XYZ file of C-alpha atoms in Angstrom:
229
model
C 131.962 52.306 173.893
C 135.831 52.623 172.492
C 136.489 55.539 170.325
C 136.107 54.790 166.358
C 139.277 53.752 164.419
C 138.804 57.231 162.520
C 138.829 59.391 165.706
C 142.188 57.219 167.162
C 143.857 57.811 164.041
C 143.200 61.578 164.044
C 144.362 61.574 168.001
C 147.688 59.932 167.008
C 148.172 62.092 164.043
C 147.896 65.370 166.269
C 150.267 63.647 168.983
C 153.112 62.696 166.861
C 152.996 64.801 163.899
C 155.323 67.447 164.231
C 156.549 70.501 162.203
C 159.328 68.536 161.029
C 156.875 66.103 159.653
C 154.870 69.244 157.798
C 158.086 70.380 156.100
C 159.208 66.940 155.023
C 155.912 66.234 153.291
C 156.122 69.785 151.819
C 159.612 69.169 150.367
C 158.583 65.690 149.206
C 155.596 67.508 147.121
C 157.556 70.142 145.784
C 160.551 67.505 144.778
C 157.789 65.682 143.039
C 156.469 68.564 140.964
C 160.160 69.555 140.133
C 160.815 65.974 138.818
C 157.437 66.113 136.780
C 158.612 69.488 135.568
C 161.740 68.102 134.741
C 159.870 65.704 132.026
C 158.074 68.551 131.129
C 160.865 70.692 130.273
C 162.306 67.870 128.189
C 159.565 68.699 125.690
C 161.930 71.732 124.922
C 164.757 70.835 122.617
C 166.845 73.791 123.446
C 166.831 72.870 127.282
C 169.863 70.557 128.320
C 167.738 68.556 131.344
C 171.439 66.929 131.866
C 172.675 69.995 132.910
C 169.414 70.848 135.062
C 169.948 67.724 136.821
C 173.686 68.678 137.507
C 172.479 72.041 138.851
C 170.273 70.275 140.869
C 172.897 67.929 142.550
C 175.197 70.869 143.256
C 172.324 72.908 144.680
C 171.629 70.188 147.064
C 174.928 70.026 148.259
C 175.475 73.592 148.646
C 172.172 73.642 150.853
C 173.509 70.952 153.170
C 176.464 73.102 153.939
C 174.116 76.449 154.378
C 171.317 77.447 157.055
C 169.554 81.074 155.894
C 171.845 81.244 152.694
C 174.899 81.323 155.191
C 177.726 78.702 155.652
C 176.752 76.995 158.718
C 178.559 74.712 161.201
C 179.167 70.849 161.119
C 176.277 70.153 163.727
C 173.898 71.809 161.299
C 175.451 70.348 158.026
C 174.570 66.858 160.139
C 170.901 67.969 160.613
C 170.419 69.055 157.336
C 171.718 65.701 155.747
C 169.852 63.922 157.881
C 166.758 65.703 156.735
C 167.648 65.272 153.093
C 167.991 61.534 153.602
C 164.441 61.633 154.951
C 163.211 63.262 151.903
C 165.273 60.638 149.564
C 163.361 57.908 151.677
C 159.983 59.227 151.519
C 160.552 60.094 147.511
C 161.553 56.608 147.341
C 158.057 55.379 148.987
C 155.928 57.163 147.094
C 157.863 56.307 143.805
C 159.361 59.522 142.852
C 162.735 57.741 141.721
C 163.952 60.820 139.751
C 164.095 62.792 143.381
C 165.404 59.723 145.240
C 168.240 59.114 142.656
C 169.297 62.841 142.654
C 169.305 63.089 146.412
C 171.550 59.890 146.532
C 174.007 61.245 144.087
C 174.196 64.603 146.364
C 174.093 62.697 149.749
C 177.366 60.599 148.414
C 179.469 63.746 146.994
C 182.891 63.490 148.459
C 182.902 66.929 149.542
C 180.174 65.670 152.392
C 182.068 62.575 153.007
C 184.974 64.567 154.385
C 182.641 65.027 157.411
C 182.677 61.691 158.443
C 179.089 61.778 160.042
C 177.972 58.764 161.616
C 175.179 57.001 160.065
C 171.866 56.639 161.839
C 170.618 52.896 161.823
C 167.611 53.657 159.411
C 170.033 55.111 157.175
C 172.235 52.020 156.942
C 168.868 49.720 156.430
C 167.516 52.089 153.841
C 170.986 52.201 151.627
C 170.424 48.413 151.614
C 166.944 48.569 150.384
C 167.978 51.535 147.811
C 170.987 49.026 146.473
C 168.480 46.055 146.213
C 166.078 47.937 144.242
C 168.209 50.556 142.210
C 171.734 48.981 141.858
C 174.586 51.024 142.557
C 176.832 54.170 140.761
C 179.122 51.490 139.598
C 176.449 49.928 137.293
C 174.769 53.044 136.786
C 171.531 51.993 138.586
C 171.095 49.627 136.019
C 168.220 47.655 138.017
C 166.536 50.714 137.916
C 166.696 51.262 134.260
C 165.130 47.555 134.097
C 162.430 48.734 136.039
C 161.570 51.611 134.668
C 161.420 50.122 131.150
C 159.375 47.397 132.132
C 157.179 48.867 134.839
C 153.347 49.701 133.825
C 153.136 53.512 132.556
C 151.659 55.309 135.843
C 151.408 58.868 136.717
C 152.424 57.873 140.246
C 155.536 56.505 139.257
C 158.481 58.942 138.037
C 161.682 57.243 136.550
C 165.031 59.027 137.135
C 165.424 60.847 134.073
C 169.172 60.842 134.731
C 169.438 57.220 134.779
C 167.569 57.011 131.443
C 169.443 59.614 129.828
C 172.692 57.824 130.794
C 171.820 54.645 129.784
C 170.518 55.953 126.442
C 173.511 57.883 125.405
C 175.725 55.038 126.503
C 173.679 52.401 124.546
C 173.720 54.739 121.593
C 177.494 54.653 121.699
C 177.820 51.060 122.145
C 175.219 49.683 119.775
C 177.191 48.939 117.039
C 179.668 46.899 119.070
C 177.806 44.643 121.473
C 174.502 43.393 121.494
C 172.236 45.359 124.514
C 169.375 43.843 126.348
C 167.857 47.572 126.180
C 168.138 49.966 123.234
C 168.513 53.584 123.189
C 165.737 53.562 121.150
C 163.205 51.967 123.655
C 164.696 54.138 126.503
C 163.820 57.201 124.533
C 160.537 55.906 123.862
C 160.018 55.911 127.634
C 161.284 59.113 128.393
C 159.104 60.477 125.566
C 155.994 58.806 127.099
C 156.755 60.471 130.559
C 157.416 63.898 128.782
C 154.141 63.571 126.978
C 152.234 63.019 130.296
C 153.657 66.045 131.556
C 153.080 68.617 128.932
C 155.047 71.976 128.553
C 153.441 74.947 130.134
C 154.224 78.318 131.228
C 155.502 78.494 134.623
C 158.578 79.385 136.844
C 161.370 76.934 136.797
C 161.717 75.431 140.367
C 164.904 76.862 142.245
C 166.451 73.313 142.251
C 167.364 73.631 138.625
C 168.834 77.263 138.612
C 172.293 77.982 138.440
C 174.270 77.067 141.469
C 176.124 79.070 143.666
C 178.884 77.018 143.650
C 179.929 75.087 140.379
C 182.988 73.303 140.858
C 184.194 70.131 142.911
C 187.281 71.965 144.349
C 185.067 74.833 145.408
C 182.624 72.566 147.251
C 185.760 70.588 149.217
C 186.989 74.262 150.040
C 183.698 74.825 151.263
C 183.431 71.898 153.292
C 187.013 72.407 154.813
C 186.014 75.709 155.676
C 183.070 74.519 157.925
C 183.774 74.183 161.771
C 182.518 72.311 164.459
């Protein structure tokens, strides 16, 4: 009698599930919780969530250039970037679009492009999938805005607060001059719903949002240029 499907599944999991997979899944969970916390913090009007998002991007860029809190070599930078690309894809697959788009902004920073690493085939394929669903930075991820506004409210789905804030502020500025498909009020209402779903509770802020050790593009370029092979 052949083994049951559940037994085979467990065996395959033990054979192919690695420590890297465990680290990846842990990071994806932490990032998801950080995304939910971001909406939670949005309930506190004294907190600038746009600044927290900027902190997250800068912290991610800096962490890709480091190992054990120290600047590393190009080989490790490439490994770090591959790791965060895998986190980004997993976040995308689990509908944590806040993390996916923050990761994308960090990975596309010009300081990291100076390394000129060759893309993996899987990264090229995912890039196409990403743009087909979200749009691009040139359109301020406009496709994601439409999806976030029109999609069914769900605890599983976490829209990008960065994209929602960006379009909310832009639409408010242009509302007196052009007719918009989505108003700033509609966007604010959707942000409000997700903020209510994640009520403000007392807990430590995730390290992702802490003030980054490097806070300017010029300093990031200087660090990138100081990293050797």
